[in-house]
PDB file of C-alpha atoms in Angstrom:
ATOM      1  CA  MET A   1     -48.814  -5.785 -52.433  1.00 46.00           C
ATOM      2  CA  PRO A   2     -47.459  -8.163 -49.781  1.00 48.00           C
ATOM      3  CA  SER A   3     -44.115  -8.412 -51.541  1.00 47.00           C
ATOM      4  CA  ALA A   4     -43.691  -4.609 -51.418  1.00 49.00           C
ATOM      5  CA  THR A   5     -44.550  -4.635 -47.737  1.00 55.00           C
ATOM      6  CA  LEU A   6     -41.961  -7.307 -47.068  1.00 53.00           C
ATOM      7  CA  TRP A   7     -39.405  -5.337 -49.067  1.00 47.00           C
ATOM      8  CA  GLN A   8     -40.163  -2.186 -47.052  1.00 55.00           C
ATOM      9  CA  GLN A   9     -39.818  -4.098 -43.804  1.00 57.00           C
ATOM     10  CA  HIS A  10     -36.533  -5.550 -44.954  1.00 52.00           C
ATOM     11  CA  SER A  11     -35.303  -2.108 -45.986  1.00 50.00           C
ATOM     12  CA  ARG A  12     -36.225  -0.582 -42.653  1.00 57.00           C
ATOM     13  CA  ALA A  13     -34.439  -3.389 -40.807  1.00 55.00           C
ATOM     14  CA  LEU A  14     -31.356  -2.926 -42.977  1.00 47.00           C
ATOM     15  CA  LEU A  15     -31.362   0.839 -42.388  1.00 45.00           C
ATOM     16  CA  PHE A  16     -31.697   0.292 -38.634  1.00 52.00           C
ATOM     17  CA  ALA A  17     -28.807  -2.174 -38.609  1.00 50.00           C
ATOM     18  CA  THR A  18     -26.683   0.181 -40.676  1.00 49.00           C
ATOM     19  CA  ALA A  19     -27.454   3.114 -38.381  1.00 50.00           C
ATOM     20  CA  ALA A  20     -26.703   1.053 -35.292  1.00 52.00           C
ATOM     21  CA  ALA A  21     -23.429  -0.347 -36.629  1.00 52.00           C
ATOM     22  CA  PRO A  22     -21.158   2.666 -35.964  1.00 54.00           C
ATOM     23  CA  PRO A  23     -22.092   3.049 -32.287  1.00 60.00           C
ATOM     24  CA  LEU A  24     -21.806  -0.695 -31.703  1.00 56.00           C
ATOM     25  CA  THR A  25     -18.499  -0.838 -33.543  1.00 61.00           C
ATOM     26  CA  GLY A  26     -17.269   2.207 -31.660  1.00 66.00           C
ATOM     27  CA  TRP A  27     -18.201   0.636 -28.336  1.00 53.00           C
ATOM     28  CA  ALA A  28     -16.396  -2.590 -29.230  1.00 60.00           C
ATOM     29  CA  VAL A  29     -13.283  -0.618 -30.112  1.00 54.00           C
ATOM     30  CA  HIS A  30     -13.614   1.375 -26.883  1.00 49.00           C
ATOM     31  CA  VAL A  31     -13.840  -1.822 -24.801  1.00 48.00           C
ATOM     32  CA  SER A  32     -10.876  -3.305 -26.650  1.00 56.00           C
ATOM     33  CA  VAL A  33      -8.791  -0.202 -25.963  1.00 51.00           C
ATOM     34  CA  LEU A  34      -9.768  -0.250 -22.284  1.00 51.00           C
ATOM     35  CA  ARG A  35      -8.802  -3.897 -21.992  1.00 54.00           C
ATOM     36  CA  ARG A  36      -5.413  -3.210 -23.557  1.00 53.00           C
ATOM     37  CA  ARG A  37      -4.846  -0.300 -21.179  1.00 52.00           C
ATOM     38  CA  VAL A  38      -5.777  -2.370 -18.131  1.00 51.00           C
ATOM     39  CA  ARG A  39      -3.497  -5.169 -19.254  1.00 56.00           C
ATOM     40  CA  ALA A  40      -0.661  -2.724 -19.934  1.00 56.00           C
ATOM     41  CA  ALA A  41      -1.092  -1.258 -16.443  1.00 74.00           C
ATOM     42  CA  GLN A  42      -0.584  -4.739 -15.010  1.00 86.00           C
ATOM     43  CA  ARG A  43       2.770  -5.090 -16.776  1.00 95.00           C
ATOM     44  CA  ASP A  44       6.096  -3.608 -15.799  1.00 96.00           C
ATOM     45  CA  PRO A  45       6.901  -1.224 -18.674  1.00 96.00           C
ATOM     46  CA  LEU A  46      10.642  -1.956 -18.631  1.00 96.00           C
ATOM     47  CA  THR A  47      10.660  -5.749 -18.610  1.00 97.00           C
ATOM     48  CA  GLY A  48       7.143  -6.621 -19.737  1.00 96.00           C
ATOM     49  CA  LEU A  49       6.758  -8.893 -16.707  1.00 97.00           C
ATOM     50  CA  TRP A  50       3.718  -8.797 -14.453  1.00 97.00           C
ATOM     51  CA  ARG A  51       3.735  -6.217 -11.684  1.00 97.00           C
ATOM     52  CA  ARG A  52       3.665  -7.494  -8.103  1.00 95.00           C
ATOM     53  CA  GLU A  53      -0.130  -7.614  -7.607  1.00 95.00           C
ATOM     54  CA  SER A  54      -0.860  -9.139 -11.009  1.00 96.00           C
ATOM     55  CA  TYR A  55       1.965 -11.641 -10.607  1.00 97.00           C
ATOM     56  CA  THR A  56       0.769 -12.673  -7.149  1.00 97.00           C
ATOM     57  CA  ALA A  57      -2.804 -13.237  -8.343  1.00 97.00           C
ATOM     58  CA  ARG A  58      -1.664 -15.417 -11.247  1.00 97.00           C
ATOM     59  CA  ALA A  59       0.831 -17.327  -9.112  1.00 97.00           C
ATOM     60  CA  HIS A  60      -1.936 -18.096  -6.608  1.00 96.00           C
ATOM     61  CA  ARG A  61      -4.133 -19.426  -9.418  1.00 95.00           C
ATOM     62  CA  LEU A  62      -1.366 -21.672 -10.713  1.00 95.00           C
ATOM     63  CA  LEU A  63      -0.802 -23.119  -7.255  1.00 95.00           C
ATOM     64  CA  THR A  64      -4.485 -23.697  -6.509  1.00 92.00           C
ATOM     65  CA  ARG A  65      -5.655 -25.254  -9.759  1.00 85.00           C
ATOM     66  CA  PRO A  66      -8.021 -28.162  -9.010  1.00 74.00           C
ATOM     67  CA  ALA A  67      -7.286 -31.772  -9.996  1.00 52.00           C
ATOM     68  CA  PRO A  68      -6.501 -33.286 -12.442  1.00 52.00           C
ATOM     69  CA  SER A  69      -4.350 -30.383 -13.704  1.00 50.00           C
ATOM     70  CA  ARG A  70      -2.941 -29.874 -10.222  1.00 49.00           C
ATOM     71  CA  ARG A  71       0.593 -31.208  -9.807  1.00 58.00           C
ATOM     72  CA  ARG A  72       2.901 -31.558  -6.829  1.00 69.00           C
ATOM     73  CA  ASP A  73       6.048 -30.370  -8.555  1.00 91.00           C
ATOM     74  CA  ILE A  74       5.482 -26.618  -8.675  1.00 96.00           C
ATOM     75  CA  ALA A  75       8.404 -24.300  -7.947  1.00 97.00           C
ATOM     76  CA  ALA A  76       8.487 -20.709  -6.703  1.00 98.00           C
ATOM     77  CA  LEU A  77      11.652 -18.780  -7.494  1.00 98.00           C
ATOM     78  CA  PHE A  78      13.219 -15.531  -6.421  1.00 97.00           C
ATOM     79  CA  VAL A  79      15.887 -14.019  -8.668  1.00 97.00           C
ATOM     80  CA  ASP A  80      18.077 -11.139  -7.536  1.00 96.00           C
ATOM     81  CA  ALA A  81      20.599  -9.402  -9.812  1.00 96.00           C
ATOM     82  CA  ASP A  82      24.077  -9.365  -8.274  1.00 95.00           C
ATOM     83  CA  HIS A  83      26.016  -6.092  -7.910  1.00 93.00           C
ATOM     84  CA  PHE A  84      23.304  -4.214  -9.790  1.00 95.00           C
ATOM     85  CA  LYS A  85      23.999  -0.893  -8.057  1.00 94.00           C
ATOM     86  CA  GLN A  86      27.597  -1.079  -9.243  1.00 95.00           C
ATOM     87  CA  ILE A  87      26.420  -1.610 -12.824  1.00 95.00           C
ATOM     88  CA  ASN A  88      24.132   1.419 -12.557  1.00 93.00           C
ATOM     89  CA  ASP A  89      26.864   3.575 -11.036  1.00 95.00           C
ATOM     90  CA  ARG A  90      29.622   2.477 -13.403  1.00 95.00           C
ATOM     91  CA  GLU A  91      27.772   2.037 -16.711  1.00 95.00           C
ATOM     92  CA  GLY A  92      24.818   4.401 -16.295  1.00 95.00           C
ATOM     93  CA  HIS A  93      21.090   3.966 -15.770  1.00 94.00           C
ATOM     94  CA  GLU A  94      20.385   3.139 -19.411  1.00 95.00           C
ATOM     95  CA  ALA A  95      22.774   0.201 -19.149  1.00 96.00           C
ATOM     96  CA  GLY A  96      21.095  -0.815 -15.888  1.00 97.00           C
ATOM     97  CA  ASP A  97      17.695  -0.740 -17.564  1.00 97.00           C
ATOM     98  CA  ALA A  98      19.039  -2.872 -20.416  1.00 97.00           C
ATOM     99  CA  VAL A  99      20.349  -5.416 -17.919  1.00 97.00           C
ATOM    100  CA  LEU A 100      16.995  -5.619 -16.121  1.00 98.00           C
ATOM    101  CA  ALA A 101      15.136  -5.997 -19.418  1.00 97.00           C
ATOM    102  CA  ALA A 102      17.517  -8.770 -20.484  1.00 98.00           C
ATOM    103  CA  LEU A 103      17.182 -10.640 -17.191  1.00 98.00           C
ATOM    104  CA  GLY A 104      13.392 -10.404 -17.381  1.00 98.00           C
ATOM    105  CA  LYS A 105      13.384 -11.716 -20.947  1.00 98.00           C
ATOM    106  CA  ARG A 106      15.670 -14.610 -20.041  1.00 98.00           C
ATOM    107  CA  LEU A 107      13.572 -15.575 -17.022  1.00 98.00           C
ATOM    108  CA  THR A 108      10.371 -15.467 -19.094  1.00 98.00           C
ATOM    109  CA  GLY A 109      11.908 -17.542 -21.873  1.00 98.00           C
ATOM    110  CA  TRP A 110      13.140 -20.113 -19.382  1.00 98.00           C
ATOM    111  CA  ALA A 111       9.820 -20.368 -17.505  1.00 98.00           C
ATOM    112  CA  GLY A 112       7.883 -20.870 -20.739  1.00 97.00           C
ATOM    113  CA  PRO A 113       4.172 -20.396 -21.418  1.00 96.00           C
ATOM    114  CA  ARG A 114       3.087 -22.448 -18.387  1.00 94.00           C
ATOM    115  CA  GLY A 115       5.006 -20.260 -15.957  1.00 97.00           C
ATOM    116  CA  VAL A 116       4.187 -16.909 -14.362  1.00 98.00           C
ATOM    117  CA  CYS A 117       6.945 -14.304 -14.058  1.00 98.00           C
ATOM    118  CA  GLY A 118       6.930 -10.963 -12.288  1.00 98.00           C
ATOM    119  CA  ARG A 119       9.157  -8.063 -11.394  1.00 97.00           C
ATOM    120  CA  LEU A 120       8.711  -7.321  -7.713  1.00 95.00           C
ATOM    121  CA  GLY A 121      10.654  -4.085  -7.860  1.00 91.00           C
ATOM    122  CA  GLY A 122      14.197  -2.898  -8.425  1.00 93.00           C
ATOM    123  CA  ASP A 123      16.366  -5.843  -9.453  1.00 96.00           C
ATOM    124  CA  GLU A 124      14.110  -8.500  -7.901  1.00 96.00           C
ATOM    125  CA  PHE A 125      12.177 -10.997 -10.001  1.00 98.00           C
ATOM    126  CA  ALA A 126       9.934 -13.932  -9.175  1.00 98.00           C
ATOM    127  CA  ALA A 127       8.466 -16.897 -11.006  1.00 98.00           C
ATOM    128  CA  VAL A 128       6.101 -19.790 -10.338  1.00 98.00           C
ATOM    129  CA  LEU A 129       6.027 -22.722 -12.752  1.00 97.00           C
ATOM    130  CA  PRO A 130       5.738 -26.498 -13.039  1.00 95.00           C
ATOM    131  CA  LEU A 131       9.216 -27.958 -12.457  1.00 96.00           C
ATOM    132  CA  PRO A 132       9.295 -31.779 -12.409  1.00 94.00           C
ATOM    133  CA  ALA A 133      11.738 -33.209  -9.888  1.00 94.00           C
ATOM    134  CA  GLU A 134      13.389 -35.452 -12.458  1.00 94.00           C
ATOM    135  CA  HIS A 135      14.409 -32.438 -14.576  1.00 94.00           C
ATOM    136  CA  ARG A 136      14.860 -29.894 -11.804  1.00 97.00           C
ATOM    137  CA  ALA A 137      18.660 -29.844 -11.512  1.00 96.00           C
ATOM    138  CA  GLU A 138      19.150 -29.621 -15.267  1.00 97.00           C
ATOM    139  CA  ARG A 139      16.547 -26.889 -15.687  1.00 98.00           C
ATOM    140  CA  LEU A 140      17.979 -24.787 -12.869  1.00 98.00           C
ATOM    141  CA  GLU A 141      21.465 -25.071 -14.357  1.00 97.00           C
ATOM    142  CA  GLN A 142      20.013 -23.791 -17.631  1.00 98.00           C
ATOM    143  CA  LEU A 143      18.507 -20.801 -15.829  1.00 98.00           C
ATOM    144  CA  VAL A 144      21.744 -19.928 -14.044  1.00 97.00           C
ATOM    145  CA  ARG A 145      23.687 -20.084 -17.319  1.00 97.00           C
ATOM    146  CA  ALA A 146      21.122 -17.829 -19.011  1.00 98.00           C
ATOM    147  CA  LEU A 147      21.201 -15.267 -16.193  1.00 97.00           C
ATOM    148  CA  HIS A 148      25.009 -15.162 -16.236  1.00 97.00           C
ATOM    149  CA  ALA A 149      25.364 -14.525 -19.968  1.00 98.00           C
ATOM    150  CA  PRO A 150      26.774 -11.030 -20.751  1.00 98.00           C
ATOM    151  CA  VAL A 151      24.341  -8.347 -21.915  1.00 97.00           C
ATOM    152  CA  LEU A 152      25.183  -6.608 -25.195  1.00 97.00           C
ATOM    153  CA  LEU A 153      24.150  -2.943 -25.235  1.00 96.00           C
ATOM    154  CA  ASP A 154      23.039  -1.027 -28.321  1.00 94.00           C
ATOM    155  CA  ASP A 155      26.296   0.923 -28.283  1.00 94.00           C
ATOM    156  CA  GLY A 156      28.355  -2.268 -28.454  1.00 95.00           C
ATOM    157  CA  ARG A 157      29.367  -2.440 -24.797  1.00 95.00           C
ATOM    158  CA  LEU A 158      29.271  -5.880 -23.179  1.00 97.00           C
ATOM    159  CA  ILE A 159      28.069  -5.935 -19.563  1.00 97.00           C
ATOM    160  CA  GLN A 160      29.018  -8.861 -17.360  1.00 96.00           C
ATOM    161  CA  VAL A 161      26.038  -9.873 -15.238  1.00 97.00           C
ATOM    162  CA  SER A 162      25.091 -12.488 -12.685  1.00 95.00           C
ATOM    163  CA  ALA A 163      22.092 -13.254 -10.514  1.00 96.00           C
ATOM    164  CA  SER A 164      21.299 -15.245  -7.398  1.00 96.00           C
ATOM    165  CA  VAL A 165      18.423 -17.728  -7.429  1.00 97.00           C
ATOM    166  CA  GLY A 166      16.423 -19.256  -4.597  1.00 97.00           C
ATOM    167  CA  VAL A 167      13.945 -22.061  -5.319  1.00 98.00           C
ATOM    168  CA  ALA A 168      11.174 -23.522  -3.170  1.00 98.00           C
ATOM    169  CA  THR A 169       9.142 -26.498  -4.379  1.00 97.00           C
ATOM    170  CA  THR A 170       5.793 -27.864  -3.307  1.00 96.00           C
ATOM    171  CA  ASP A 171       6.984 -31.464  -3.134  1.00 94.00           C
ATOM    172  CA  ILE A 172       9.923 -30.709  -0.812  1.00 96.00           C
ATOM    173  CA  LEU A 173       8.135 -28.258   1.470  1.00 96.00           C
ATOM    174  CA  GLY A 174       4.762 -30.015   1.384  1.00 94.00           C
ATOM    175  CA  THR A 175       2.760 -26.827   0.880  1.00 95.00           C
ATOM    176  CA  ARG A 176       1.154 -24.860  -1.923  1.00 95.00           C
ATOM    177  CA  ASP A 177       0.985 -21.654   0.106  1.00 96.00           C
ATOM    178  CA  LEU A 178       2.606 -18.948  -2.019  1.00 97.00           C
ATOM    179  CA  THR A 179       3.665 -16.894   1.003  1.00 95.00           C
ATOM    180  CA  VAL A 180       5.483 -19.852   2.560  1.00 96.00           C
ATOM    181  CA  LEU A 181       7.116 -20.829  -0.729  1.00 97.00           C
ATOM    182  CA  GLN A 182       8.296 -17.280  -1.404  1.00 96.00           C
ATOM    183  CA  ARG A 183       9.662 -16.858   2.109  1.00 95.00           C
ATOM    184  CA  ALA A 184      11.617 -20.107   1.756  1.00 97.00           C
ATOM    185  CA  SER A 185      12.942 -19.256  -1.702  1.00 97.00           C
ATOM    186  CA  ASP A 186      13.971 -15.811  -0.442  1.00 95.00           C
ATOM    187  CA  ALA A 187      15.929 -17.408   2.411  1.00 95.00           C
ATOM    188  CA  ALA A 188      17.516 -19.925   0.025  1.00 96.00           C
ATOM    189  CA  LEU A 189      18.525 -17.090  -2.316  1.00 96.00           C
ATOM    190  CA  TYR A 190      20.303 -15.403   0.596  1.00 93.00           C
ATOM    191  CA  ASP A 191      22.218 -18.617   1.353  1.00 92.00           C
ATOM    192  CA  GLY A 192      23.470 -18.751  -2.217  1.00 90.00           C
ATOM    193  CA  LYS A 193      24.058 -15.015  -2.762  1.00 89.00           C
ATOM    194  CA  HIS A 194      26.977 -14.397  -5.169  1.00 84.00           C
ATOM    195  CA  THR A 195      27.773 -18.145  -5.403  1.00 87.00           C
ATOM    196  CA  GLY A 196      26.667 -18.493  -9.010  1.00 85.00           C
ATOM    197  CA  ARG A 197      24.228 -21.320  -8.316  1.00 91.00           C
ATOM    198  CA  ALA A 198      20.558 -21.859  -7.621  1.00 96.00           C
ATOM    199  CA  VAL A 199      19.814 -22.923  -4.044  1.00 97.00           C
ATOM    200  CA  LEU A 200      16.944 -25.302  -3.353  1.00 97.00           C
ATOM    201  CA  ALA A 201      15.025 -24.483  -0.183  1.00 97.00           C
ATOM    202  CA  THR A 202      14.526 -27.017   2.591  1.00 97.00           C
ATOM    203  CA  THR A 203      12.011 -26.984   5.414  1.00 95.00           C
ATOM    204  CA  ALA A 204      14.621 -25.159   7.511  1.00 95.00           C
ATOM    205  CA  HIS A 205      14.287 -22.149   5.215  1.00 95.00           C
ATOM    206  CA  THR A 206      10.601 -21.831   6.145  1.00 92.00           C
ATOM    207  CA  ARG A 207      11.643 -21.095   9.730  1.00 90.00           C
ATOM    208  CA  VAL A 208      13.962 -18.196   8.906  1.00 86.00           C
ATOM    209  CA  PRO A 209      12.772 -15.009  10.693  1.00 75.00           C
ATOM    210  CA  SER A 210      10.845 -12.760   8.337  1.00 63.00           C
ATOM    211  CA  VAL A 211       9.032  -9.454   8.131  1.00 49.00           C
ATOM    212  CA  ASN A 212       6.081  -9.039   5.756  1.00 50.00           C
ATOM    213  CA  GLY A 213       6.885 -12.396   4.179  1.00 55.00           C
ATOM    214  CA  ARG A 214      10.527 -11.521   3.369  1.00 55.00           C
ATOM    215  CA  ARG A 215      13.746 -12.579   5.073  1.00 56.00           C
ATOM    216  CA  LEU A 216      14.640 -10.365   8.037  1.00 53.00           C
ATOM    217  CA  GLY A 217      17.451  -8.080   6.911  1.00 54.00           C
ATOM    218  CA  ARG A 218      16.359  -7.335   3.365  1.00 55.00           C
ATOM    219  CA  PRO A 219      15.598  -3.751   2.300  1.00 51.00           C
ATOM    220  CA  GLY A 220      12.127  -2.883   3.492  1.00 44.00           C
ATOM    221  CA  THR A 221      12.448  -4.865   6.694  1.00 39.00           C
ATOM    222  CA  ASN A 222      13.808  -3.588   9.996  1.00 38.00           C
ATOM    223  CA  VAL A 223      17.491  -4.438   9.539  1.00 35.00           C
ATOM    224  CA  TRP A 224      19.908  -4.190   6.621  1.00 29.00           C
ATOM    225  CA  GLY A 225      21.520  -7.490   5.677  1.00 34.00           C
ATOM    226  CA  GLN A 226      24.523  -8.540   3.620  1.00 36.00           C
ATOM    227  CA  ALA A 227      22.466  -9.729   0.685  1.00 36.00           C
ATOM    228  CA  ALA A 228      20.502  -6.516   0.411  1.00 31.00           C
TER     229      ALA A 228
END
């Protein structure tokens, strides 16, 4: 009766696998749900961009990738919506939210899949991405045009928007330190506030006085400044 014995063994194994399947499947679903929740918590719910901590971690990784994928022409950007408080006050908070969501979507689309974009809070955005020097001026002009396009609301209203952009690059500043790059791009943004153009940081922008890595005078530092 060896064949019967083999059949019984096979049956028992099949029954065991069948009995174990629901718990294993349930655990896999549970893990998948947890992963989705963790990932969702890392995203800004309004814009879908990375929150500050998640953005910073990913930006650091992009800047510190080992050779041969490591490149010199990496750019760190700060983007600040112009006159956003006036939009909120005049058009309402729903319109303000729509503007922020639109700016975030435009920045993400411009940066592409190789870039990292985040919302730092309020109307402030940041991005780190490869930006070859030979295409830099053209690409930044594209970004400025995208950020200045009117936002169409669901109710048909058209909101005129603009944003200031500061850019710091690894090849110009000679560093891949995210803190230094962000401080320089923040200072460059201030220089070009409300001018309708992207300002490229120089080494002089790395020497601008700062508090907690941001230009002295911004909200959250010790003194209020014009560009706040």
